[in-house]
Amino acid sequence: QVQLQQWGAGLLKPSETLSLTCAVYGGSFSGYHWSWIRQPPGKGLEWIGDISHTGNTYYNPSLKSRVTISVVTSQNQFSLKLSSVTAADTAVYYCARGRKDCSSGCLAFDSWGQGTLVTVSS
Amino acid sequence: DIQMTQSPSSLSASVGDRVTITCRASQSISTYLNWYQQKPGKAPKLLISPASSLQSGVPSRFSGSGSGTDFTLTISSLQPEDFATYYCQQSYSTSWTFGQGTKVEIK
């Protein structure tokens, strides 16, 4: 059974870069999209972006200018960097496995990391 | 982006009640619609994908229906462990978007 374990800094100052890493254990790394999703305190879910095992990236247009998602296939890990953070980026950040059941669209997030609360405060 | 709107935002129900949550897409998404359950302090859990296909291990009291722009999640007999927040997500096109959530509370 696949498990996702994530880590990274939980407290940042405005203008710093958020950096999180997610490791995948117990399952295949290929054939999936590896995703980042965030949830501000008390609010809903926002997709940040994802990367295929081949390295193709897809980003939320509202965050695209600040987001980089990368993958290290040999280590079954993928990472998120979000630059120039502000208080509005305070959220629980989740890594997740995206399963595509068809050739176009059909992405479902079927396994999730434990979440990391990232707080941006001066 | 495709906007997803859930209703109601919250509801109160009793154990054994039948509960229905609605999700509406801003454009047709065929049956490319997923449902998640999230409990406080936990990551979401995939329940249904797509539209009406129950994921392995999800109790049969959960069901999904709909196509095009209108979808429903139904819990046929609410159990104590079902009190949670439910989210829909369109999987028709990137960027993937979620509804704002429906919180199911104990009456």
XYZ file of C-alpha atoms in Angstrom:
229
model
C 0.000 0.000 0.000
C 1.423 3.337 -1.018
C 2.358 5.866 1.653
C 3.328 9.502 1.172
C 5.494 11.212 3.766
C 6.186 14.918 3.497
C 8.451 17.377 5.258
C 9.655 20.969 5.121
C 9.861 24.243 7.009
C 6.705 25.234 8.834
C 7.388 28.903 9.560
C 8.427 31.433 6.954
C 8.778 35.180 6.728
C 7.141 37.179 3.939
C 9.118 37.103 0.679
C 10.847 33.806 1.547
C 10.539 30.611 -0.498
C 8.421 27.715 0.716
C 10.078 24.355 0.163
C 8.452 20.966 0.784
C 9.403 17.418 -0.196
C 7.270 14.296 -0.414
C 8.586 10.733 -0.477
C 6.579 7.846 -1.888
C 6.847 4.435 -0.255
C 5.384 1.078 -1.143
C 4.087 1.729 -4.613
C 5.062 2.441 -8.173
C 6.288 5.925 -8.955
C 5.693 5.680 -12.666
C 2.297 6.077 -14.267
C 0.986 8.672 -11.816
C 0.839 12.419 -11.408
C 2.419 13.711 -8.213
C 0.526 16.655 -6.836
C 0.503 19.447 -4.293
C -2.744 20.755 -2.797
C -3.192 23.320 -0.049
C -5.885 24.252 2.440
C -5.903 27.599 4.278
C -7.064 27.311 7.892
C -10.799 26.719 7.999
C -11.136 26.868 4.213
C -11.368 24.582 1.220
C -8.891 22.779 -0.990
C -6.809 24.425 -3.720
C -4.814 22.479 -6.278
C -1.316 23.940 -6.681
C 0.109 21.751 -9.404
C 1.385 18.344 -10.352
C 4.160 16.588 -12.192
C 4.090 13.352 -14.132
C 6.747 10.718 -13.536
C 8.248 11.824 -16.864
C 8.639 15.379 -15.591
C 5.748 17.152 -17.341
C 4.392 19.873 -15.063
C 0.934 21.396 -14.710
C 0.347 24.441 -12.517
C -2.618 26.383 -11.180
C -2.654 29.558 -13.311
C -3.145 31.700 -10.216
C 0.144 30.442 -8.738
C 2.101 29.540 -11.854
C 4.536 32.459 -11.707
C 5.710 31.436 -8.213
C 5.543 27.631 -8.293
C 8.092 24.989 -9.216
C 7.405 21.285 -8.837
C 10.232 18.857 -9.486
C 10.768 15.123 -9.203
C 13.675 12.863 -8.310
C 12.495 9.570 -9.750
C 15.493 7.580 -8.487
C 14.503 8.448 -4.910
C 10.723 8.317 -5.431
C 10.474 11.901 -4.241
C 8.956 15.109 -5.519
C 9.203 18.663 -4.271
C 7.360 21.967 -4.171
C 8.871 25.431 -4.168
C 6.673 28.506 -3.828
C 8.502 31.805 -3.982
C 7.747 35.232 -2.530
C 5.296 33.944 0.049
C 2.848 36.205 1.859
C 0.379 35.675 4.692
C -2.140 34.532 2.062
C 0.016 31.447 1.495
C -0.500 30.280 5.077
C -2.098 26.856 4.756
C -1.783 23.141 5.309
C 0.062 21.792 2.284
C -0.609 18.235 1.156
C 1.224 16.063 -1.306
C -0.969 13.564 -3.124
C -0.885 10.886 -5.796
C -2.915 11.690 -8.860
C -4.352 8.685 -10.645
C -5.387 9.151 -14.262
C -8.003 6.688 -15.426
C -8.108 7.893 -19.015
C -5.868 9.617 -21.521
C -7.280 13.104 -20.982
C -8.458 14.413 -17.638
C -9.829 11.921 -15.111
C -7.320 12.806 -12.405
C -8.277 11.645 -8.920
C -6.164 12.108 -5.797
C -6.191 8.641 -4.277
C -3.387 8.812 -1.704
C -2.348 11.766 0.433
C 0.501 12.800 2.693
C -0.106 13.778 6.289
C -0.067 17.517 5.569
C 2.333 20.256 6.673
C 1.123 23.497 8.221
C 3.091 26.363 6.729
C 2.676 29.712 8.456
C 3.905 32.935 6.910
C 4.451 35.646 9.488
C 6.913 38.431 10.103
C -11.092 27.499 -14.796
C -14.153 25.378 -14.149
C -15.944 26.571 -11.023
C -17.488 24.009 -8.693
C -20.335 25.014 -6.363
C -21.591 22.778 -3.588
C -24.828 23.056 -1.660
C -25.554 23.265 1.113
C -22.398 24.619 2.756
C -23.363 22.798 5.924
C -26.141 20.601 7.210
C -27.220 19.033 10.462
C -28.469 15.470 10.443
C -29.080 12.559 12.756
C -27.666 9.061 12.679
C -29.752 7.033 10.259
C -30.793 9.999 8.122
C -30.501 10.049 4.359
C -28.219 12.898 3.312
C -27.787 14.417 -0.133
C -25.091 16.889 -1.171
C -25.160 18.665 -4.516
C -22.260 19.810 -6.685
C -22.696 21.970 -9.764
C -20.046 22.687 -12.402
C -19.821 25.958 -14.327
C -19.669 23.984 -17.574
C -20.305 20.433 -18.638
C -17.731 18.000 -17.267
C -19.348 14.754 -18.449
C -18.875 12.339 -15.527
C -15.414 13.617 -14.585
C -16.332 14.302 -10.981
C -14.735 12.992 -7.778
C -15.935 13.095 -4.170
C -13.742 13.271 -1.049
C -14.374 13.024 2.687
C -12.234 14.999 5.129
C -12.269 14.663 8.893
C -10.777 17.349 11.166
C -6.988 17.357 11.147
C -6.804 14.651 8.493
C -6.093 14.522 4.772
C -9.036 14.062 2.425
C -10.022 10.559 1.414
C -11.203 9.665 -2.085
C -14.719 8.174 -1.950
C -16.051 8.171 -5.499
C -14.310 8.481 -8.868
C -15.687 9.119 -11.380
C -19.189 10.355 -10.615
C -20.751 7.064 -9.493
C -17.867 4.616 -9.011
C -17.281 3.770 -5.376
C -13.641 3.354 -4.441
C -12.514 0.064 -2.916
C -13.272 -0.140 0.788
C -15.850 2.673 0.815
C -19.134 1.594 2.430
C -22.034 0.984 0.084
C -24.189 3.547 1.899
C -22.275 6.146 -0.132
C -23.371 6.674 -3.708
C -22.821 9.253 -6.421
C -24.775 10.232 -9.472
C -24.979 12.848 -12.173
C -23.417 13.956 -15.408
C -22.917 17.179 -17.300
C -23.119 19.961 -14.731
C -25.140 18.517 -11.839
C -23.979 15.828 -9.425
C -25.062 14.416 -6.094
C -23.439 12.506 -3.262
C -25.896 10.518 -1.170
C -25.366 8.827 2.168
C -28.282 6.442 2.542
C -28.105 6.000 6.318
C -25.777 8.385 8.116
C -23.376 6.732 10.553
C -21.417 8.388 13.382
C -18.163 8.083 11.428
C -19.674 9.971 8.461
C -19.702 13.336 10.207
C -17.102 15.180 8.174
C -16.656 17.693 5.365
C -17.242 16.529 1.807
C -15.666 18.014 -1.301
C -16.335 17.527 -4.986
C -13.540 17.945 -7.550
C -13.760 18.193 -11.313
C -11.334 16.010 -13.228
C -12.391 17.178 -16.680
C -9.542 19.575 -17.311
C -6.470 21.062 -15.707
C -6.511 23.070 -13.533
C -8.351 20.707 -11.247
C -10.792 22.547 -9.002
C -12.716 21.679 -5.863
C -16.051 22.731 -4.478
C -16.016 24.814 -1.311
C -17.062 21.865 0.833
C -20.158 20.694 2.701
C -19.847 20.133 6.434
C -22.101 17.394 7.803
C -22.730 17.955 11.503
C -24.549 16.044 14.204
C -28.088 17.230 14.898
